[in-house]
Amino acid sequence: MMSGKYFKAHEVSCCIKYFIFGFNIIFWLLGVAFLGIGLWAWSEKGVLSNISSITDLGGFDPVWLFLVVGGVMFILGFAGCIGALRENSFLLKFFSVFLGIIFFLELTAGVLAFVFKDWIKDQLNFFINNNIRAYRDDIDLQNLIDFTQEYWECCGAFGADDWNLNIYFNCTDSNPSREKCGVPFSCCTKDPAEDVINTQCGYDIRAKAIFGICLAQNLVSDIEVVRESCLFT
């Protein structure tokens, strides 16, 4: 104290402190939920009791997405919660730096995606084709592909014929599957009046298209024959 005056100590803003705490506790709980879903899915598929089964799939296992995202959210949420509540500058710095790294990685990925777009396109096609081949191998992957095709209103990467890569849907003569020359039900346009999803709507759909092409070509041939005969009469 000097001449009856004193300096007031700087106080931490309670609004900012509890806002960061509240935000991160939600973030942390979401991370716990993602991790829980991932571990539950793994246990249902027997992966936890047989780690070697991780490599059995030919396509992408969506469980990995839940585990990685859940792990990152759990760590960041924990650091943010404890850092704000305990006013721990180390944890808050860790939280800030981690977010900065994630932002930098996203920015770098965007730049690399633009520069190497042709290579990324080839890798993406390879990735999609692998997952089409493994469509029936894993229920989580199957649900992810069905959701993607329904949401984006697409069928395969480039078209319905991409499903020739799958042993159940290809159109080869040796294919004994009932789904031969078909597509998954998620490729079908949904009828709003239907309450129950028709899971067989894709059966034989590509066989019918091929049949129509054959009829059209036969008709063209007949027309040309008729025209030629008219010229010589």
Coordinates of C-alpha atoms in Angstrom, one line a residue:
M1 CA 0.0 0.0 0.0
M2 CA 1.4 3.4 -1.0
S3 CA -0.2 6.7 0.1
G4 CA -3.6 5.1 0.9
K5 CA -3.7 3.5 -2.6
Y6 CA -3.5 -0.2 -3.5
F7 CA -3.4 -2.3 -6.6
K8 CA -6.3 -4.6 -7.3
A9 CA -5.3 -8.2 -8.3
H10 CA -6.5 -9.4 -11.7
E11 CA -9.2 -12.0 -11.4
V12 CA -10.1 -14.9 -13.7
S13 CA -13.3 -14.3 -15.6
C14 CA -15.9 -16.7 -14.2
C15 CA -18.0 -16.4 -17.4
I16 CA -15.1 -17.5 -19.7
K17 CA -14.0 -20.2 -17.1
Y18 CA -17.4 -21.9 -16.8
F19 CA -18.2 -21.5 -20.5
I20 CA -15.0 -23.4 -21.5
F21 CA -15.8 -25.9 -18.7
G22 CA -19.4 -26.5 -19.9
F23 CA -18.4 -26.7 -23.6
N24 CA -15.6 -29.2 -22.9
I25 CA -17.6 -31.4 -20.6
I26 CA -20.1 -31.9 -23.4
F27 CA -17.2 -32.6 -25.7
W28 CA -15.8 -35.0 -23.2
L29 CA -19.1 -36.9 -22.8
L30 CA -19.4 -37.2 -26.6
G31 CA -15.9 -38.7 -26.7
V32 CA -16.9 -41.2 -24.0
A33 CA -20.0 -42.1 -26.0
F34 CA -18.0 -42.6 -29.3
L35 CA -15.5 -44.8 -27.5
G36 CA -18.2 -46.8 -25.9
I37 CA -20.0 -47.4 -29.2
G38 CA -16.7 -48.4 -30.8
L39 CA -15.7 -50.8 -28.0
W40 CA -19.2 -52.3 -28.0
A41 CA -19.2 -52.8 -31.8
W42 CA -15.8 -54.5 -31.5
S43 CA -17.0 -56.8 -28.7
E44 CA -20.1 -57.7 -30.7
K45 CA -17.9 -58.7 -33.7
G46 CA -15.5 -60.7 -31.4
V47 CA -12.5 -58.4 -32.2
L48 CA -11.7 -57.9 -28.6
S49 CA -11.3 -61.6 -28.1
N50 CA -9.5 -62.2 -31.4
I51 CA -7.3 -59.2 -32.4
S52 CA -6.2 -61.0 -35.6
S53 CA -9.7 -60.5 -36.9
I54 CA -8.9 -56.8 -37.4
T55 CA -7.1 -57.6 -40.6
D56 CA -9.7 -60.0 -41.9
L57 CA -11.8 -57.3 -43.6
G58 CA -11.1 -56.3 -47.2
G59 CA -12.6 -52.8 -46.7
F60 CA -12.8 -50.1 -44.1
D61 CA -14.1 -50.9 -40.6
P62 CA -16.3 -47.9 -39.4
V63 CA -15.5 -48.9 -35.8
W64 CA -12.0 -47.4 -36.3
L65 CA -13.7 -44.0 -37.0
F66 CA -15.6 -44.1 -33.7
L67 CA -12.5 -45.1 -31.7
V68 CA -10.2 -42.5 -33.2
V69 CA -12.7 -39.6 -33.1
G70 CA -13.8 -40.7 -29.6
G71 CA -10.2 -40.9 -28.4
V72 CA -9.4 -37.4 -29.6
M73 CA -12.6 -35.9 -28.2
F74 CA -12.0 -37.6 -24.9
I75 CA -8.4 -36.3 -24.5
L76 CA -9.3 -32.7 -25.6
G77 CA -12.5 -32.6 -23.5
F78 CA -10.7 -33.9 -20.4
A79 CA -7.8 -31.4 -20.8
G80 CA -10.3 -28.5 -21.4
C81 CA -12.5 -29.4 -18.5
I82 CA -9.8 -29.9 -15.9
G83 CA -7.8 -27.0 -17.2
A84 CA -10.7 -24.6 -16.9
L85 CA -12.0 -25.9 -13.6
R86 CA -8.7 -26.0 -11.9
E87 CA -7.3 -23.0 -13.7
N88 CA -4.4 -25.2 -14.9
S89 CA -2.5 -23.2 -17.5
F90 CA -0.6 -26.3 -18.6
L91 CA -3.7 -28.2 -19.6
L92 CA -5.3 -25.1 -21.2
K93 CA -2.2 -24.6 -23.3
F94 CA -2.2 -28.3 -24.2
F95 CA -5.9 -27.9 -25.2
S96 CA -5.1 -24.8 -27.3
V97 CA -2.1 -26.3 -29.0
F98 CA -3.9 -29.5 -29.8
L99 CA -6.8 -27.6 -31.4
G100 CA -4.2 -25.6 -33.3
I101 CA -2.5 -28.7 -34.6
I102 CA -5.9 -30.1 -35.7
F103 CA -6.7 -26.9 -37.6
F104 CA -3.2 -26.9 -39.2
L105 CA -3.6 -30.6 -40.3
E106 CA -7.0 -29.8 -41.8
L107 CA -5.5 -26.8 -43.7
T108 CA -2.6 -29.0 -44.9
A109 CA -4.9 -31.7 -46.0
G110 CA -7.0 -29.2 -48.0
V111 CA -3.9 -27.9 -49.8
L112 CA -2.5 -31.4 -50.5
A113 CA -5.9 -32.5 -51.7
F114 CA -5.8 -29.7 -54.3
V115 CA -2.2 -30.3 -55.4
F116 CA -2.5 -34.1 -55.6
K117 CA -6.1 -34.3 -56.6
D118 CA -5.5 -36.9 -59.3
W119 CA -3.6 -39.2 -57.0
I120 CA -6.2 -38.8 -54.2
K121 CA -8.9 -39.5 -56.8
D122 CA -7.2 -42.8 -57.7
Q123 CA -6.7 -43.7 -54.0
L124 CA -10.3 -42.9 -53.3
N125 CA -11.5 -45.0 -56.1
F126 CA -9.3 -47.9 -54.8
F127 CA -10.7 -47.4 -51.3
I128 CA -14.4 -47.3 -52.5
N129 CA -13.9 -50.4 -54.7
N130 CA -12.4 -52.3 -51.8
N131 CA -15.4 -51.4 -49.6
I132 CA -17.8 -52.5 -52.4
R133 CA -16.0 -55.9 -52.5
A134 CA -16.3 -56.2 -48.7
Y135 CA -20.0 -55.0 -48.5
R136 CA -21.3 -58.3 -47.1
D137 CA -18.2 -59.0 -44.9
D138 CA -19.0 -56.6 -42.1
I139 CA -22.4 -55.3 -41.0
D140 CA -21.0 -51.9 -39.9
L141 CA -19.5 -51.3 -43.3
Q142 CA -22.7 -52.4 -44.9
N143 CA -24.7 -49.9 -42.9
L144 CA -22.2 -47.1 -43.7
I145 CA -22.4 -47.8 -47.4
D146 CA -26.2 -48.0 -47.4
F147 CA -26.4 -44.7 -45.4
T148 CA -23.9 -43.0 -47.8
Q149 CA -25.8 -44.2 -50.9
E150 CA -29.2 -43.1 -49.5
Y151 CA -27.9 -39.7 -48.2
W152 CA -26.1 -38.8 -51.5
E153 CA -28.7 -40.6 -53.7
C154 CA -26.0 -42.5 -55.5
C155 CA -25.2 -46.1 -56.5
G156 CA -21.6 -47.1 -56.3
A157 CA -18.7 -44.7 -57.0
F158 CA -19.5 -44.0 -60.7
G159 CA -22.6 -46.0 -61.3
A160 CA -24.6 -49.1 -60.6
D161 CA -22.1 -51.3 -62.6
D162 CA -19.5 -50.7 -59.9
W163 CA -21.4 -53.5 -58.0
N164 CA -20.0 -56.0 -60.4
L165 CA -16.9 -55.9 -58.1
N166 CA -19.0 -57.7 -55.4
I167 CA -19.2 -61.5 -55.6
Y168 CA -22.9 -61.4 -54.7
F169 CA -24.0 -58.7 -57.1
N170 CA -21.8 -59.3 -60.2
C171 CA -23.4 -60.5 -63.5
T172 CA -21.1 -63.4 -64.3
D173 CA -22.7 -66.7 -65.4
S174 CA -21.1 -68.5 -62.5
N175 CA -22.6 -66.4 -59.8
P176 CA -25.3 -68.5 -58.0
S177 CA -26.4 -65.6 -55.8
R178 CA -30.0 -64.4 -55.9
E179 CA -28.6 -60.9 -55.9
K180 CA -26.9 -61.5 -59.2
C181 CA -27.0 -58.4 -61.5
G182 CA -28.7 -56.5 -58.7
V183 CA -27.7 -53.6 -56.4
P184 CA -28.2 -53.0 -52.7
F185 CA -31.6 -51.6 -51.7
S186 CA -30.0 -48.3 -50.8
C187 CA -29.6 -47.7 -54.5
C188 CA -33.3 -47.6 -55.0
T189 CA -35.4 -44.5 -55.1
K190 CA -37.7 -44.7 -52.1
D191 CA -41.5 -44.5 -52.4
P192 CA -42.8 -42.0 -49.7
A193 CA -46.0 -44.0 -49.5
E194 CA -44.0 -47.1 -48.3
D195 CA -43.8 -47.6 -44.6
V196 CA -41.5 -50.6 -44.8
I197 CA -38.3 -50.6 -46.8
N198 CA -38.3 -53.0 -49.7
T199 CA -34.9 -54.7 -49.3
Q200 CA -35.4 -56.6 -52.5
C201 CA -36.0 -53.6 -54.8
G202 CA -32.5 -53.9 -56.3
Y203 CA -32.9 -57.6 -57.4
D204 CA -32.1 -58.1 -61.1
I205 CA -32.2 -54.4 -61.8
R206 CA -29.1 -54.4 -64.0
A207 CA -30.1 -57.6 -65.8
K208 CA -33.3 -55.8 -66.9
A209 CA -31.3 -52.8 -68.1
I210 CA -29.1 -55.1 -70.2
F211 CA -32.1 -56.9 -71.5
G212 CA -33.6 -53.5 -72.6
I213 CA -30.4 -52.7 -74.4
C214 CA -30.5 -56.0 -76.3
L215 CA -34.1 -55.4 -77.4
A216 CA -33.2 -51.9 -78.6
Q217 CA -30.2 -53.2 -80.6
N218 CA -32.4 -55.9 -82.2
L219 CA -34.9 -53.3 -83.1
V220 CA -32.3 -51.1 -84.7
S221 CA -31.0 -54.1 -86.7
D222 CA -34.5 -54.9 -87.9
I223 CA -35.1 -51.3 -89.0
E224 CA -31.8 -51.2 -90.9
V225 CA -32.7 -54.5 -92.7
V226 CA -36.1 -53.1 -93.7
R227 CA -34.6 -49.9 -95.0
E228 CA -32.1 -51.8 -97.1
S229 CA -34.8 -54.0 -98.5
C230 CA -36.8 -51.0 -99.5
L231 CA -33.8 -49.5 -101.4
F232 CA -33.5 -52.6 -103.5
T233 CA -37.2 -53.0 -104.4

